[in-house]
Tab-separated table of C-alpha atoms in Angstrom:
chain	number	residue	atom	x	y	z
A	1	ALA	CA	103.985	114.300	59.452
A	2	GLN	CA	103.505	113.441	55.823
A	3	LYS	CA	102.904	109.719	55.492
A	4	ILE	CA	102.832	109.409	51.694
A	5	THR	CA	105.509	111.169	49.579
A	6	GLN	CA	105.404	111.463	45.868
A	7	THR	CA	108.546	113.406	44.770
A	8	GLN	CA	107.702	113.848	41.059
A	9	PRO	CA	105.276	116.771	40.543
A	10	GLY	CA	105.222	116.098	36.900
A	11	MET	CA	106.438	113.328	34.462
A	12	PHE	CA	106.484	113.027	30.656
A	13	VAL	CA	106.522	109.865	28.705
A	14	GLN	CA	106.355	108.965	25.030
A	15	GLU	CA	103.387	107.071	23.806
A	16	LYS	CA	103.874	103.298	23.933
A	17	GLU	CA	106.815	103.536	26.434
A	18	ALA	CA	106.766	102.478	30.081
A	19	VAL	CA	106.850	104.968	32.955
A	20	THR	CA	107.392	104.619	36.687
A	21	LEU	CA	105.761	106.856	39.238
A	22	ASP	CA	107.443	107.007	42.591
A	23	CYS	CA	105.784	106.655	45.959
A	24	THR	CA	107.312	106.225	49.432
A	25	TYR	CA	105.284	105.842	52.644
A	26	ASP	CA	105.874	105.933	56.360
A	27	THR	CA	104.097	103.661	58.903
A	28	SER	CA	104.828	101.625	61.927
A	29	ASP	CA	101.609	99.663	61.464
A	30	PRO	CA	102.373	96.081	60.353
A	31	SER	CA	99.067	95.820	58.442
A	32	TYR	CA	98.192	98.389	55.744
A	33	GLY	CA	97.050	98.655	52.219
A	34	LEU	CA	98.609	100.769	49.452
A	35	PHE	CA	96.619	102.183	46.546
A	36	TRP	CA	97.019	104.077	43.302
A	37	TYR	CA	94.370	106.321	41.902
A	38	LYS	CA	94.101	108.177	38.611
A	39	GLN	CA	92.327	111.533	38.354
A	40	PRO	CA	91.618	112.808	34.846
A	41	SER	CA	90.910	116.451	34.293
A	42	SER	CA	87.186	115.666	34.798
A	43	GLY	CA	87.891	115.179	38.477
A	44	GLU	CA	86.751	111.656	39.295
A	45	MET	CA	89.211	109.465	41.245
A	46	ILE	CA	89.650	106.123	39.521
A	47	PHE	CA	90.980	103.208	41.435
A	48	LEU	CA	93.873	101.494	39.656
A	49	ILE	CA	95.594	98.960	41.826
A	50	TYR	CA	96.004	97.704	45.464
A	51	GLN	CA	98.837	96.089	47.304
A	52	GLY	CA	98.436	94.642	50.797
A	53	SER	CA	101.333	94.846	53.204
A	54	TYR	CA	101.347	91.013	53.592
A	55	ASP	CA	101.120	90.269	49.916
A	56	GLN	CA	104.159	88.371	48.745
A	57	GLN	CA	103.865	89.221	45.111
A	58	ASN	CA	103.587	92.570	43.424
A	59	ALA	CA	100.150	93.505	42.291
A	60	THR	CA	99.335	93.695	38.599
A	61	GLU	CA	96.179	94.973	36.786
A	62	GLY	CA	96.420	95.049	33.086
A	63	ARG	CA	99.001	97.637	32.113
A	64	TYR	CA	99.497	98.662	35.727
A	65	SER	CA	101.893	96.986	38.090
A	66	LEU	CA	102.996	97.987	41.574
A	67	ASN	CA	106.700	97.594	42.441
A	68	PHE	CA	106.376	96.907	46.192
A	69	GLN	CA	109.574	97.088	48.123
A	70	LYS	CA	108.481	96.701	51.765
A	71	ALA	CA	111.904	97.201	53.409
A	72	ARG	CA	112.345	100.428	51.554
A	73	LYS	CA	108.745	101.435	52.047
A	74	SER	CA	108.211	102.176	48.465
A	75	ALA	CA	105.255	101.363	46.191
A	76	ASN	CA	105.990	102.599	42.746
A	77	LEU	CA	103.416	102.472	39.998
A	78	VAL	CA	104.581	101.193	36.647
A	79	ILE	CA	102.501	101.904	33.524
A	80	SER	CA	103.481	99.851	30.489
A	81	ALA	CA	102.761	100.799	26.902
A	82	SER	CA	101.562	104.327	27.761
A	83	GLN	CA	98.538	105.679	25.915
A	84	LEU	CA	97.375	109.307	25.383
A	85	GLY	CA	94.489	108.600	27.714
A	86	ASP	CA	96.850	107.915	30.546
A	87	SER	CA	97.564	111.599	30.868
A	88	ALA	CA	96.203	112.573	34.296
A	89	MET	CA	97.091	113.075	37.928
A	90	TYR	CA	98.135	109.937	39.798
A	91	PHE	CA	97.787	109.652	43.522
A	92	CYS	CA	99.461	107.110	45.860
A	93	ALA	CA	97.489	106.371	49.074
A	94	MET	CA	97.637	104.322	52.200
A	95	ARG	CA	95.166	102.840	54.713
A	96	GLU	CA	96.543	101.614	58.050
A	97	VAL	CA	94.678	99.097	60.182
A	98	LEU	CA	95.923	99.998	63.652
A	99	TRP	CA	96.002	103.794	63.235
A	100	ASP	CA	92.867	105.518	62.141
A	101	ASN	CA	92.236	103.406	59.100
A	102	ASP	CA	91.493	106.434	56.972
A	103	MET	CA	92.971	106.746	53.517
A	104	ARG	CA	95.739	109.347	53.296
A	105	PHE	CA	97.005	110.587	49.970
A	106	GLY	CA	100.254	111.874	48.501
A	107	ALA	CA	100.520	115.133	46.608
A	108	GLY	CA	100.234	113.429	43.245
A	109	THR	CA	102.205	113.271	40.080
A	110	ARG	CA	100.935	114.816	36.819
A	111	LEU	CA	101.776	112.492	33.945
A	112	THR	CA	101.684	113.670	30.349
A	113	VAL	CA	101.848	111.179	27.527
A	114	LYS	CA	103.367	112.639	24.355
A	115	PRO	CA	102.329	111.376	20.900
B	1	GLU	CA	80.335	104.544	37.075
B	2	THR	CA	81.707	103.952	40.560
B	3	GLY	CA	78.338	103.664	42.332
B	4	VAL	CA	78.871	106.971	44.094
B	5	THR	CA	76.979	109.932	42.812
B	6	GLN	CA	77.626	113.574	43.853
B	7	THR	CA	75.265	116.609	43.146
B	8	PRO	CA	75.734	119.308	42.081
B	9	ARG	CA	78.789	118.881	39.949
B	10	HIS	CA	79.476	122.624	39.972
B	11	LEU	CA	78.331	125.188	42.485
B	12	VAL	CA	79.043	128.917	42.665
B	13	MET	CA	77.944	130.796	45.785
B	14	GLY	CA	78.510	133.993	47.584
B	15	MET	CA	79.974	134.159	51.045
B	16	THR	CA	76.518	134.759	52.716
B	17	ASN	CA	74.757	131.829	50.962
B	18	LYS	CA	73.713	128.515	52.408
B	19	LYS	CA	74.017	125.520	50.094
B	20	SER	CA	74.427	121.774	50.400
B	21	LEU	CA	76.417	119.103	48.613
B	22	LYS	CA	74.815	115.698	48.256
B	23	CYS	CA	76.432	112.264	48.001
B	24	GLU	CA	74.687	108.979	47.437
B	25	GLN	CA	76.169	105.531	47.223
B	26	HIS	CA	74.519	102.443	45.791
B	27	LEU	CA	77.156	99.928	46.883
B	28	GLY	CA	75.871	98.836	50.250
B	29	HIS	CA	78.902	100.354	52.080
B	30	ASN	CA	79.000	101.269	55.699
B	31	ALA	CA	81.508	104.109	55.619
B	32	MET	CA	81.354	107.425	53.870
B	33	TYR	CA	83.834	110.276	53.626
B	34	TRP	CA	84.285	113.896	52.587
B	35	TYR	CA	87.582	115.006	51.090
B	36	LYS	CA	88.634	118.470	50.035
B	37	GLN	CA	91.012	118.903	47.112
B	38	SER	CA	92.500	122.328	46.741
B	39	ALA	CA	94.973	123.323	44.036
B	40	LYS	CA	98.447	122.195	44.757
B	41	LYS	CA	97.494	120.427	48.034
B	42	PRO	CA	97.071	116.802	48.778
B	43	LEU	CA	93.533	115.563	49.301
B	44	GLU	CA	92.462	116.567	52.863
B	45	LEU	CA	90.153	114.241	54.779
B	46	MET	CA	87.351	116.261	56.258
B	47	PHE	CA	84.787	113.978	57.775
B	48	VAL	CA	84.289	110.200	58.200
B	49	TYR	CA	80.981	108.491	58.983
B	50	SER	CA	80.825	104.836	59.917
B	51	LEU	CA	77.405	103.256	60.224
B	52	GLU	CA	75.882	106.713	60.158
B	53	GLU	CA	77.941	107.865	63.109
B	54	ARG	CA	80.591	110.598	62.674
B	55	VAL	CA	83.881	109.062	63.730
B	56	GLU	CA	86.253	111.844	62.594
B	57	ASN	CA	86.288	115.521	62.149
B	58	ASN	CA	89.629	116.711	61.076
B	59	SER	CA	89.567	120.212	62.608
B	60	VAL	CA	87.226	121.417	59.898
B	61	PRO	CA	85.751	124.852	60.458
B	62	SER	CA	82.185	124.917	61.620
B	63	ARG	CA	80.966	126.611	58.429
B	64	PHE	CA	81.128	122.973	57.038
B	65	SER	CA	78.483	120.854	58.612
B	66	PRO	CA	78.138	117.169	57.560
B	67	GLU	CA	74.986	115.122	57.840
B	68	CYS	CA	74.531	111.400	57.282
B	69	PRO	CA	70.868	110.458	57.574
B	70	ASN	CA	71.408	106.855	56.510
B	71	SER	CA	74.199	104.679	55.266
B	72	SER	CA	73.531	105.525	51.602
B	73	HIS	CA	73.428	109.361	51.838
B	74	LEU	CA	75.873	111.988	52.984
B	75	PHE	CA	75.518	115.750	52.864
B	76	LEU	CA	77.822	118.621	53.348
B	77	HIS	CA	76.047	121.769	54.388
B	78	LEU	CA	77.850	124.987	53.603
B	79	HIS	CA	77.347	128.296	55.372
B	80	THR	CA	79.128	131.663	55.250
B	81	LEU	CA	82.104	130.189	53.342
B	82	GLN	CA	85.318	132.003	52.477
B	83	PRO	CA	86.917	132.304	49.100
B	84	GLU	CA	89.658	129.952	50.197
B	85	ASP	CA	87.031	127.274	50.562
B	86	SER	CA	86.853	127.076	46.776
B	87	ALA	CA	87.927	123.536	45.925
B	88	LEU	CA	86.777	120.196	44.588
B	89	TYR	CA	84.842	118.310	47.201
B	90	LEU	CA	85.013	114.628	46.804
B	91	CYS	CA	82.747	112.088	48.500
B	92	ALA	CA	83.796	108.460	48.855
B	93	SER	CA	82.618	105.231	50.427
B	94	SER	CA	84.082	102.032	51.604
B	95	GLN	CA	82.817	98.700	52.836
B	96	GLY	CA	83.782	99.441	56.327
B	97	ARG	CA	86.229	101.108	58.666
B	98	GLY	CA	88.398	99.730	61.484
B	99	GLN	CA	89.991	96.679	59.996
B	100	ASP	CA	89.291	97.392	56.372
B	101	THR	CA	92.109	97.934	53.914
B	102	GLY	CA	89.873	97.965	50.874
B	103	GLU	CA	89.734	100.800	48.350
B	104	LEU	CA	87.552	103.899	48.536
B	105	PHE	CA	85.026	104.480	45.738
B	106	PHE	CA	84.825	108.086	44.826
B	107	GLY	CA	82.197	110.245	43.251
B	108	GLU	CA	82.972	112.630	40.492
B	109	GLY	CA	83.254	115.612	42.866
B	110	SER	CA	81.490	118.870	43.322
B	111	ARG	CA	83.536	121.851	42.268
B	112	LEU	CA	82.704	124.750	44.507
B	113	THR	CA	83.557	128.447	43.830
B	114	VAL	CA	83.008	130.992	46.550
B	115	LEU	CA	82.791	134.472	45.377
C-alpha cells in the first residue's frame, strides 16, 4: 500500500509568490520522520526540511516551512517568495522507526516557477 | 556537495554487457542504500546495507548484484540487463538504521541506458 501520497503531479507558481505542495502519509508507527527533497533536472536529491512525529512546532528552514497536521496525517511543504531556481521535482518522504526504518518516497510534484 | 559520490554519472550498455556502478560516502555513515528512479514512478528502494551487512533486498532481479566491501563504499554490479532497467540509480547514506529518523544523503545519481 502506498504510504506517501502526493496528489499534485504538477504545480505552477508566479515568481515571488508562495506555493504549497501537498503530502499525506499513512502509518501506525508512533515514531517517524517526514522529509522533503528537491530534485533539479541534474538529478541530485537535495534535502530541504525535516519534521519529527513528536515535534510540537512546524519545521522551518529559510523559505521552506512544513505545515504538519498530525491528526490529518499531512505534511505540506510551503515555499515562500518563489524563485526561478525553485523549479524542480519535489518529493515527500517518511521513515518509520518500528517498521523497516527505510525511507519511502511519494511520486513527486513538478513545480514550475514562472517569471 | 553532499559527501556522497557516484560514478559513472552516465552509462550506456548493451544487454550482454557487465558493468558496475560505484558509490562512495565521506560522512562516516553506517547505512547505505541503492534506489532506482524510473520515469513516472516513485523512487524504489532496491538494497540496504547496514554496517556492511545487507539487510534488505526488495525483490530485485538477480541481474542486479550489490556489494559493500566497507562502510564507505557501495557497488551495484549489472549483468545482462533489460531495456526496462534504464533509469537513474541513486545511492544514499544515513547515520544508521533501526532507530534513526535522520535524513538520507544522496549522490548525484548514475543515469543508465540499456540498449
